[in-house]
């Protein structure tokens, strides 16, 4: 399995871009190092015993930063003509916890001959705070997911993937995100199948 980690799919959402829709990332020249995961988005840590926490959230990066809009690509074939099906994982965590690096995407990539993509998106107040006016309309975490899928559409063929065979899937809050994207006209055409695992928007949630 070939892995490409810490690829920026949007500009760092800091400064004037905080509480704003994601913007295109800056281009770079030469060879970019993609051997390490990018920082995960700022989040509140669960108050669980450390062994339980480590089991539920097996972070593979210790770094946390507002500059966190990264994705990771796992592929069995880097040929632009491979045209393999693509699966985009949207992590759970209540929209205030979690990261792309918690999902062991190497496993389905090797077992099922698919291209896997895992994404970070803004969490908590930075991702979902609404001020109910034009200053911060909210749902930036969902806009991040759409931006990541636009990156997949434009670039995944270079990693052996077929942009016309994209499945999005997620668990818990990731499943909520998937079901919301199915309903959103902003995501039309960016994916072709969807799987919501243990989380569907519109179903009452007991707090």
Short mmCIF file of C-alpha atoms in Angstrom, two decimals:
data_model
loop_
_atom_site.label_atom_id
_atom_site.label_comp_id
_atom_site.label_asym_id
_atom_site.label_seq_id
_atom_site.Cartn_x
_atom_site.Cartn_y
_atom_site.Cartn_z
CA UNK A 1 0.00 0.00 0.00
CA UNK A 2 1.29 3.45 -0.94
CA UNK A 3 0.44 6.14 1.63
CA UNK A 4 0.39 9.90 1.16
CA UNK A 5 -0.20 11.67 4.47
CA UNK A 6 -0.83 15.25 5.47
CA UNK A 7 -1.94 16.60 2.09
CA UNK A 8 -3.52 20.07 2.47
CA UNK A 9 -6.89 20.26 0.74
CA UNK A 10 -7.60 23.82 1.89
CA UNK A 11 -5.76 26.88 3.14
CA UNK A 12 -5.10 27.05 6.90
CA UNK A 13 -8.38 28.34 8.46
CA UNK A 14 -6.65 30.87 10.70
CA UNK A 15 -6.68 34.65 11.05
CA UNK A 16 -9.14 36.17 8.58
CA UNK A 17 -10.12 32.65 7.43
CA UNK A 18 -11.28 31.55 10.89
CA UNK A 19 -15.06 30.96 10.82
CA UNK A 20 -15.02 31.28 7.05
CA UNK A 21 -15.65 28.70 4.30
CA UNK A 22 -12.51 26.77 3.33
CA UNK A 23 -10.35 28.31 0.61
CA UNK A 24 -7.98 26.74 -1.91
CA UNK A 25 -4.57 25.78 -0.51
CA UNK A 26 -1.39 27.45 -1.70
CA UNK A 27 0.52 25.56 -4.36
CA UNK A 28 4.06 24.37 -3.79
CA UNK A 29 7.10 23.63 -5.93
CA UNK A 30 9.40 20.65 -5.77
CA UNK A 31 8.69 17.53 -3.74
CA UNK A 32 6.40 17.70 -0.72
CA UNK A 33 7.04 15.42 2.24
CA UNK A 34 3.88 13.34 2.77
CA UNK A 35 5.28 10.75 5.17
CA UNK A 36 3.68 12.17 8.34
CA UNK A 37 0.10 12.92 9.31
CA UNK A 38 -0.95 16.55 9.48
CA UNK A 39 -2.08 18.11 12.75
CA UNK A 40 -5.53 17.17 13.99
CA UNK A 41 -8.04 19.95 14.59
CA UNK A 42 -8.32 21.50 18.08
CA UNK A 43 -10.72 19.52 20.25
CA UNK A 44 -11.86 18.78 23.77
CA UNK A 45 -10.34 15.61 25.15
CA UNK A 46 -12.69 12.97 26.50
CA UNK A 47 -12.58 12.46 30.27
CA UNK A 48 -11.96 8.72 30.05
CA UNK A 49 -9.30 6.54 31.60
CA UNK A 50 -6.24 6.67 29.36
CA UNK A 51 -6.32 2.98 28.28
CA UNK A 52 -9.99 3.31 27.25
CA UNK A 53 -9.32 6.62 25.52
CA UNK A 54 -6.39 5.16 23.60
CA UNK A 55 -8.53 2.22 22.50
CA UNK A 56 -11.36 4.44 21.23
CA UNK A 57 -9.20 7.17 19.70
CA UNK A 58 -5.94 5.69 18.49
CA UNK A 59 -4.40 8.96 17.31
CA UNK A 60 -1.26 8.46 15.30
CA UNK A 61 -0.31 12.15 15.43
CA UNK A 62 0.20 14.03 18.69
CA UNK A 63 0.08 17.46 17.05
CA UNK A 64 -3.00 19.68 17.24
CA UNK A 65 -3.40 23.00 15.43
CA UNK A 66 -5.98 25.23 13.79
CA UNK A 67 -3.95 24.56 10.62
CA UNK A 68 -5.52 21.13 10.31
CA UNK A 69 -7.31 20.79 6.97
CA UNK A 70 -5.36 17.78 5.75
CA UNK A 71 -6.27 14.48 4.16
CA UNK A 72 -4.49 11.17 3.69
CA UNK A 73 -4.54 8.88 0.65
CA UNK A 74 -3.93 5.13 0.71
CA UNK A 75 -3.70 3.31 -2.60
CA UNK A 76 -2.57 -0.08 -3.92
CA UNK A 77 -1.74 1.39 -7.33
CA UNK A 78 -0.47 4.87 -8.20
CA UNK A 79 -1.12 4.53 -11.92
CA UNK A 80 -3.40 7.25 -13.29
CA UNK A 81 -5.10 4.58 -15.41
CA UNK A 82 -5.88 2.15 -12.55
CA UNK A 83 -9.41 3.58 -12.09
CA UNK A 84 -9.96 1.93 -8.72
CA UNK A 85 -13.07 2.66 -6.62
CA UNK A 86 -12.58 5.38 -4.01
CA UNK A 87 -13.83 5.45 -0.41
CA UNK A 88 -13.71 8.66 1.63
CA UNK A 89 -13.85 8.20 5.42
CA UNK A 90 -15.41 10.93 7.60
CA UNK A 91 -14.53 10.35 11.25
CA UNK A 92 -16.93 10.50 14.17
CA UNK A 93 -16.52 12.06 17.60
CA UNK A 94 -19.62 14.18 18.16
CA UNK A 95 -18.30 16.96 15.90
CA UNK A 96 -15.95 17.98 18.71
CA UNK A 97 -13.44 15.11 18.74
CA UNK A 98 -11.63 12.77 16.36
CA UNK A 99 -9.22 12.91 13.44
CA UNK A 100 -8.44 11.33 10.09
CA UNK A 101 -5.47 9.40 11.43
CA UNK A 102 -7.59 7.23 13.76
CA UNK A 103 -8.87 5.06 10.90
CA UNK A 104 -6.55 2.20 9.81
CA UNK A 105 -7.19 2.74 6.11
CA UNK A 106 -4.25 0.57 5.12
CA UNK A 107 -6.35 -2.51 5.92
CA UNK A 108 -9.32 -2.03 3.53
CA UNK A 109 -6.95 -0.67 0.90
CA UNK A 110 -4.91 -3.87 0.88
CA UNK A 111 -7.82 -6.28 1.33
CA UNK A 112 -10.30 -4.80 -1.12
CA UNK A 113 -8.14 -3.09 -3.77
CA UNK A 114 -9.65 0.35 -3.25
CA UNK A 115 -8.25 3.84 -2.84
CA UNK A 116 -8.96 5.17 0.65
CA UNK A 117 -9.07 8.83 1.68
CA UNK A 118 -9.40 10.02 5.29
CA UNK A 119 -10.05 13.67 6.12
CA UNK A 120 -9.79 16.14 8.97
CA UNK A 121 -12.46 18.81 9.36
CA UNK A 122 -12.95 21.65 11.83
CA UNK A 123 -14.58 20.65 15.12
CA UNK A 124 -16.45 22.22 18.01
CA UNK A 125 -16.78 26.01 18.06
CA UNK A 126 -14.30 26.41 15.21
CA UNK A 127 -16.31 24.10 12.98
CA UNK A 128 -19.93 24.57 13.95
CA UNK A 129 -20.39 27.82 15.91
CA UNK A 130 -23.23 29.87 14.35
CA UNK A 131 -23.75 33.53 15.16
CA UNK A 132 -26.97 33.49 13.12
CA UNK A 133 -25.77 36.33 10.92
CA UNK A 134 -23.36 36.81 8.02
CA UNK A 135 -20.31 36.92 10.30
CA UNK A 136 -20.30 33.19 11.09
CA UNK A 137 -23.23 31.28 9.59
CA UNK A 138 -21.79 28.01 10.91
CA UNK A 139 -21.38 24.49 9.53
CA UNK A 140 -17.78 25.11 8.49
CA UNK A 141 -16.96 21.50 9.33
CA UNK A 142 -19.47 20.36 6.71
CA UNK A 143 -18.06 22.83 4.19
CA UNK A 144 -14.62 21.38 4.93
CA UNK A 145 -15.90 17.91 4.02
CA UNK A 146 -17.27 19.25 0.74
CA UNK A 147 -13.94 20.97 0.02
CA UNK A 148 -12.12 17.68 0.65
CA UNK A 149 -14.42 15.90 -1.79
CA UNK A 150 -13.72 18.58 -4.39
CA UNK A 151 -10.02 17.80 -3.92
CA UNK A 152 -10.79 14.11 -4.44
CA UNK A 153 -12.71 14.87 -7.63
CA UNK A 154 -9.85 16.95 -9.03
CA UNK A 155 -6.87 14.86 -7.92
CA UNK A 156 -7.69 11.27 -7.04
CA UNK A 157 -7.01 9.94 -10.53
CA UNK A 158 -3.33 10.72 -9.94
CA UNK A 159 -3.44 8.23 -7.06
CA UNK A 160 -5.08 5.42 -9.03
CA UNK A 161 -8.67 6.33 -8.13
CA UNK A 162 -11.75 6.77 -10.29
CA UNK A 163 -13.43 10.13 -9.55
CA UNK A 164 -16.65 8.71 -10.97
CA UNK A 165 -16.80 5.92 -8.36
CA UNK A 166 -16.55 7.70 -5.01
CA UNK A 167 -18.24 6.39 -1.86
CA UNK A 168 -18.38 8.52 1.28
CA UNK A 169 -18.80 6.77 4.61
CA UNK A 170 -18.61 7.68 8.25
CA UNK A 171 -19.43 6.55 11.77
CA UNK A 172 -21.41 8.37 14.46
CA UNK A 173 -21.01 12.12 13.76
CA UNK A 174 -19.32 11.06 10.53
CA UNK A 175 -22.51 9.18 9.64
CA UNK A 176 -24.52 12.32 10.41
CA UNK A 177 -22.23 14.25 8.10
CA UNK A 178 -22.67 11.68 5.34
CA UNK A 179 -26.47 11.86 5.53
CA UNK A 180 -26.40 15.67 5.50
CA UNK A 181 -24.15 15.67 2.45
CA UNK A 182 -26.56 13.31 0.68
CA UNK A 183 -29.23 16.00 1.13
CA UNK A 184 -27.03 18.99 0.28
CA UNK A 185 -27.11 20.40 -3.27
CA UNK A 186 -23.61 21.76 -2.60
CA UNK A 187 -22.26 18.19 -2.68
CA UNK A 188 -24.10 17.07 -5.81
CA UNK A 189 -21.85 15.09 -8.14
CA UNK A 190 -18.95 14.82 -5.69
CA UNK A 191 -19.80 11.26 -4.64
CA UNK A 192 -21.90 8.40 -5.97
CA UNK A 193 -22.60 6.16 -2.97
CA UNK A 194 -22.96 6.84 0.73
CA UNK A 195 -22.82 4.76 3.92
CA UNK A 196 -23.95 6.14 7.31
CA UNK A 197 -22.78 3.99 10.20
CA UNK A 198 -24.42 4.53 13.60
CA UNK A 199 -25.44 8.09 12.84
CA UNK A 200 -28.20 9.52 10.62
CA UNK A 201 -29.25 13.16 10.54
CA UNK A 202 -32.85 13.73 11.54
CA UNK A 203 -32.93 10.95 14.13
CA UNK A 204 -33.42 12.35 17.67
CA UNK A 205 -30.32 12.05 19.84
CA UNK A 206 -30.47 11.69 23.61
CA UNK A 207 -27.87 13.85 25.31
#
